[in-house]
Tab-separated table of C-alpha atoms in Angstrom:
chain	number	residue	atom	x	y	z
A	30	MET	CA	-4.390	-41.054	15.155
A	31	GLU	CA	-5.382	-44.183	16.947
A	32	VAL	CA	-5.771	-45.831	13.234
A	33	ARG	CA	-2.223	-44.755	12.635
A	34	GLN	CA	-1.116	-46.244	15.773
A	35	SER	CA	-2.690	-49.680	15.258
A	36	VAL	CA	-1.506	-49.623	11.829
A	37	MET	CA	2.056	-48.956	13.008
A	38	GLU	CA	1.935	-51.443	15.851
A	39	GLU	CA	0.831	-54.488	13.496
A	40	THR	CA	3.636	-53.695	10.924
A	41	GLY	CA	6.450	-53.600	13.606
A	42	GLY	CA	6.429	-49.970	13.786
A	43	ASP	CA	7.409	-49.206	10.215
A	44	SER	CA	5.600	-46.178	9.180
A	45	ASN	CA	6.775	-46.754	5.579
A	46	TYR	CA	4.907	-50.006	5.337
A	47	LEU	CA	1.763	-49.165	3.449
A	48	GLY	CA	4.235	-47.209	1.085
A	49	ALA	CA	6.358	-49.593	0.730
A	50	GLY	CA	3.914	-52.226	-0.357
A	51	ALA	CA	2.191	-50.063	-2.664
A	52	LEU	CA	5.175	-49.573	-4.170
A	53	GLU	CA	6.402	-52.879	-4.776
A	54	ARG	CA	3.120	-53.657	-6.225
A	55	ARG	CA	3.490	-50.608	-8.548
A	56	MET	CA	6.824	-51.758	-9.586
A	57	ASN	CA	5.264	-55.110	-10.719
A	58	MET	CA	2.389	-54.048	-12.487
A	59	LYS	CA	1.303	-54.992	-16.031
A	60	VAL	CA	-0.223	-51.561	-17.442
A	61	MET	CA	-1.774	-51.149	-20.938
A	62	VAL	CA	-1.470	-47.949	-22.488
A	63	ALA	CA	-3.648	-47.217	-25.545
A	64	ILE	CA	-1.771	-45.222	-28.036
A	65	ASP	CA	-2.807	-43.329	-31.364
A	66	GLU	CA	-1.731	-40.636	-33.431
A	67	SER	CA	-3.142	-37.875	-30.559
A	68	GLU	CA	-0.952	-35.992	-28.335
A	69	GLY	CA	-3.357	-37.034	-25.533
A	70	SER	CA	-2.294	-40.659	-25.948
A	71	PHE	CA	1.581	-39.860	-25.628
A	72	TYR	CA	0.699	-37.316	-22.642
A	73	ALA	CA	-1.004	-40.449	-20.698
A	74	LEU	CA	2.156	-42.846	-21.734
A	75	LYS	CA	4.327	-40.278	-20.054
A	76	TRP	CA	2.285	-39.777	-17.141
A	77	ALA	CA	2.103	-43.395	-16.446
A	78	LEU	CA	5.673	-44.043	-16.798
A	79	ASP	CA	6.390	-41.092	-14.705
A	80	LYS	CA	3.861	-41.901	-11.802
A	81	LEU	CA	3.893	-45.635	-12.149
A	82	PHE	CA	7.166	-46.736	-13.610
A	83	SER	CA	9.430	-44.126	-12.128
A	84	ASN	CA	12.905	-45.092	-11.106
A	85	LYS	CA	13.976	-42.366	-9.096
A	86	VAL	CA	12.181	-43.483	-6.274
A	87	THR	CA	13.928	-46.811	-5.498
A	88	GLY	CA	17.064	-46.638	-8.006
A	89	SER	CA	15.996	-50.015	-9.101
A	90	GLU	CA	14.923	-51.520	-12.603
A	91	ASN	CA	11.437	-52.094	-12.552
A	92	GLU	CA	9.910	-55.681	-13.036
A	93	GLY	CA	6.602	-54.532	-14.238
A	94	LYS	CA	5.793	-53.788	-18.382
A	95	VAL	CA	3.977	-51.645	-20.174
A	96	PHE	CA	1.880	-52.903	-23.036
A	97	LEU	CA	1.231	-50.505	-26.053
A	98	VAL	CA	-1.781	-51.006	-27.986
A	99	HIS	CA	-2.422	-49.519	-30.969
A	100	VAL	CA	-5.673	-49.979	-33.154
A	101	GLN	CA	-5.779	-49.488	-36.861
A	102	HIS	CA	-9.380	-49.242	-38.404
A	103	LYS	CA	-10.527	-51.963	-41.028
A	104	VAL	CA	-9.870	-51.000	-44.625
A	105	HIS	CA	-13.299	-51.640	-46.146
A	106	ASN	CA	-12.680	-52.966	-49.734
A	107	TYR	CA	-15.717	-51.181	-51.404
A	108	VAL	CA	-16.915	-52.381	-54.887
A	109	TYR	CA	-17.559	-49.772	-57.734
A	110	PRO	CA	-20.006	-50.344	-60.460
A	111	VAL	CA	-18.767	-49.375	-63.931
A	112	PRO	CA	-21.201	-49.322	-66.639
A	113	VAL	CA	-20.852	-51.419	-69.671
A	114	GLY	CA	-22.871	-51.384	-72.971
A	115	PRO	CA	-25.901	-49.317	-73.943
A	116	GLY	CA	-28.403	-51.357	-71.898
A	117	GLY	CA	-27.013	-49.727	-68.848
A	118	ALA	CA	-25.703	-53.136	-67.484
A	119	ALA	CA	-22.890	-52.571	-64.826
A	120	VAL	CA	-19.847	-54.634	-63.697
A	121	PHE	CA	-18.804	-54.442	-60.429
A	122	TYR	CA	-14.947	-54.346	-59.638
A	123	PRO	CA	-13.149	-54.076	-56.459
A	124	ALA	CA	-11.069	-51.468	-55.608
A	125	SER	CA	-8.551	-53.161	-54.110
A	126	VAL	CA	-5.625	-51.149	-55.418
A	127	VAL	CA	-7.100	-48.224	-53.070
A	128	ALA	CA	-7.729	-50.683	-50.397
A	129	ASP	CA	-4.107	-51.752	-50.454
A	130	SER	CA	-2.815	-48.344	-50.548
A	131	VAL	CA	-4.666	-47.057	-47.597
A	132	GLN	CA	-3.502	-50.390	-45.747
A	133	LYS	CA	0.281	-49.628	-46.592
A	134	ALA	CA	-0.331	-46.156	-45.283
A	135	GLN	CA	-2.001	-47.207	-41.874
A	136	GLU	CA	0.786	-49.625	-41.420
A	137	GLN	CA	3.635	-46.900	-42.000
A	138	ILE	CA	1.348	-44.594	-39.526
A	139	SER	CA	1.002	-47.218	-37.067
A	140	ALA	CA	4.983	-48.455	-37.128
A	141	SER	CA	5.809	-44.606	-36.433
A	142	ILE	CA	3.218	-43.936	-33.724
A	143	ILE	CA	4.508	-47.503	-32.059
A	144	SER	CA	8.118	-46.449	-32.624
A	145	ARG	CA	7.666	-43.625	-30.899
A	146	ALA	CA	6.236	-44.881	-27.690
A	147	LEU	CA	8.426	-47.523	-27.672
A	148	GLN	CA	11.304	-45.161	-27.663
A	149	ILE	CA	9.916	-43.100	-24.923
A	150	CYS	CA	9.724	-46.572	-22.739
A	151	LYS	CA	13.256	-47.265	-23.565
A	152	ASP	CA	14.119	-43.514	-22.362
A	153	ASN	CA	12.397	-44.260	-19.283
A	154	LEU	CA	14.365	-47.830	-18.833
A	155	VAL	CA	10.718	-49.557	-18.989
A	156	LYS	CA	10.271	-52.812	-20.613
A	157	ALA	CA	7.200	-52.499	-22.993
A	158	GLU	CA	6.027	-54.633	-25.775
A	159	SER	CA	3.464	-53.102	-28.708
A	160	ILE	CA	0.373	-54.623	-29.949
A	161	ILE	CA	-1.291	-53.570	-33.352
A	162	LEU	CA	-4.762	-54.901	-33.901
A	163	LYS	CA	-7.500	-53.874	-36.231
A	164	GLY	CA	-10.932	-53.214	-35.834
A	165	ASP	CA	-13.280	-50.953	-33.534
A	166	PRO	CA	-10.736	-49.482	-30.774
A	167	ARG	CA	-13.285	-49.329	-28.315
A	168	GLU	CA	-13.999	-53.226	-28.657
A	169	MET	CA	-10.329	-54.145	-29.486
A	170	ILE	CA	-8.666	-52.310	-26.418
A	171	CYS	CA	-11.312	-54.144	-24.243
A	172	GLN	CA	-10.528	-57.478	-25.907
A	173	ALA	CA	-6.348	-57.035	-25.188
A	174	VAL	CA	-7.066	-56.312	-21.792
A	175	GLU	CA	-8.961	-59.479	-21.014
A	176	GLN	CA	-6.327	-61.643	-23.112
A	177	ILE	CA	-3.278	-60.075	-21.413
A	178	GLN	CA	-4.886	-59.768	-18.129
A	179	VAL	CA	-3.328	-56.300	-16.994
A	180	ASP	CA	-3.709	-54.467	-14.008
A	181	LEU	CA	-4.454	-51.324	-15.206
A	182	LEU	CA	-5.808	-49.834	-18.468
A	183	ILE	CA	-4.500	-46.169	-19.088
A	184	ILE	CA	-6.489	-43.991	-22.067
A	185	GLY	CA	-5.825	-40.641	-22.770
A	186	SER	CA	-8.599	-38.008	-23.088
A	187	ARG	CA	-9.146	-36.155	-26.407
A	188	GLY	CA	-11.363	-33.978	-24.524
A	189	LEU	CA	-14.286	-34.539	-27.125
A	190	GLY	CA	-17.386	-32.428	-25.992
A	191	MET	CA	-20.617	-33.857	-25.105
A	192	LEU	CA	-22.232	-33.434	-28.767
A	193	LYS	CA	-19.046	-35.256	-30.318
A	194	ARG	CA	-18.987	-38.018	-27.584
A	195	THR	CA	-22.612	-38.803	-27.910
A	196	PHE	CA	-22.542	-39.152	-31.900
A	197	LEU	CA	-19.046	-40.228	-32.565
A	198	GLY	CA	-18.714	-42.270	-28.979
A	199	SER	CA	-15.715	-42.055	-26.823
A	200	VAL	CA	-13.135	-44.773	-26.596
A	201	SER	CA	-12.294	-43.784	-22.884
A	202	ASP	CA	-16.001	-44.012	-22.241
A	203	TYR	CA	-16.674	-47.080	-23.744
A	204	CYS	CA	-13.958	-48.947	-22.162
A	205	ALA	CA	-14.665	-47.528	-18.684
A	206	HIS	CA	-17.900	-49.289	-19.002
A	207	HIS	CA	-16.631	-52.487	-20.598
A	208	ALA	CA	-12.998	-53.240	-19.635
A	209	LYS	CA	-12.441	-55.886	-17.139
A	210	THR	CA	-9.672	-54.251	-15.198
A	211	PRO	CA	-9.506	-50.684	-13.566
A	212	ILE	CA	-8.882	-48.198	-15.944
A	213	LEU	CA	-7.572	-44.646	-15.656
A	214	ILE	CA	-8.053	-41.910	-17.998
A	215	VAL	CA	-5.547	-38.870	-18.167
A	216	LYS	CA	-6.435	-35.980	-19.328
A	217	PRO	CA	-3.588	-33.530	-20.590
A	218	PRO	CA	-3.152	-30.268	-18.502
A	219	GLU	CA	-5.201	-27.283	-19.882
A	220	GLU	CA	-2.131	-25.568	-21.279
A	221	HIS	CA	-1.079	-28.753	-23.041
A	222	SER	CA	-4.158	-29.207	-24.809
A	223	LYS	CA	-4.373	-25.585	-25.939
A	224	LYS	CA	-1.281	-26.073	-27.694
A	225	HIS	CA	-2.392	-29.000	-29.757
């Protein structure tokens, strides 16, 4: 009780001071949300918009911004040997046609994912900017966080088991240890994860 009274005295008796200051900071935040094809990442985006950028609380427009980052895996242009002649000699030809096809498919999928995420932000009256990167998602997300200097990184949890996390690695685990900003890992409720 004494602590609360001293805080109220310092702020001129305004009991909402701490809430108002936190709300103002929250309204001006730069938040990055990692988006992929999983429903877990879209749940994390919706959670962030609802909890951090809700206009219902103030009735005013947010000054904050959401950066939607999506990372495509690099398409490797493998080389296939084609045997030529009776001596078993081989000529190597790049499979660029296959690589180009895979890359175009990735670009279409990425555009669809980002379009869906941007529409969710627009529906919630939150300014958003999309970023599509290529490479290892773990490293690229951490690099983007550093370059844009966001206040918070939000990542959805896919709910990988211990064994899968050990062998495959987890983007959220990696970012939690390497991102140079606070990170929030949003787990979907159990009933949501059972549906998908």
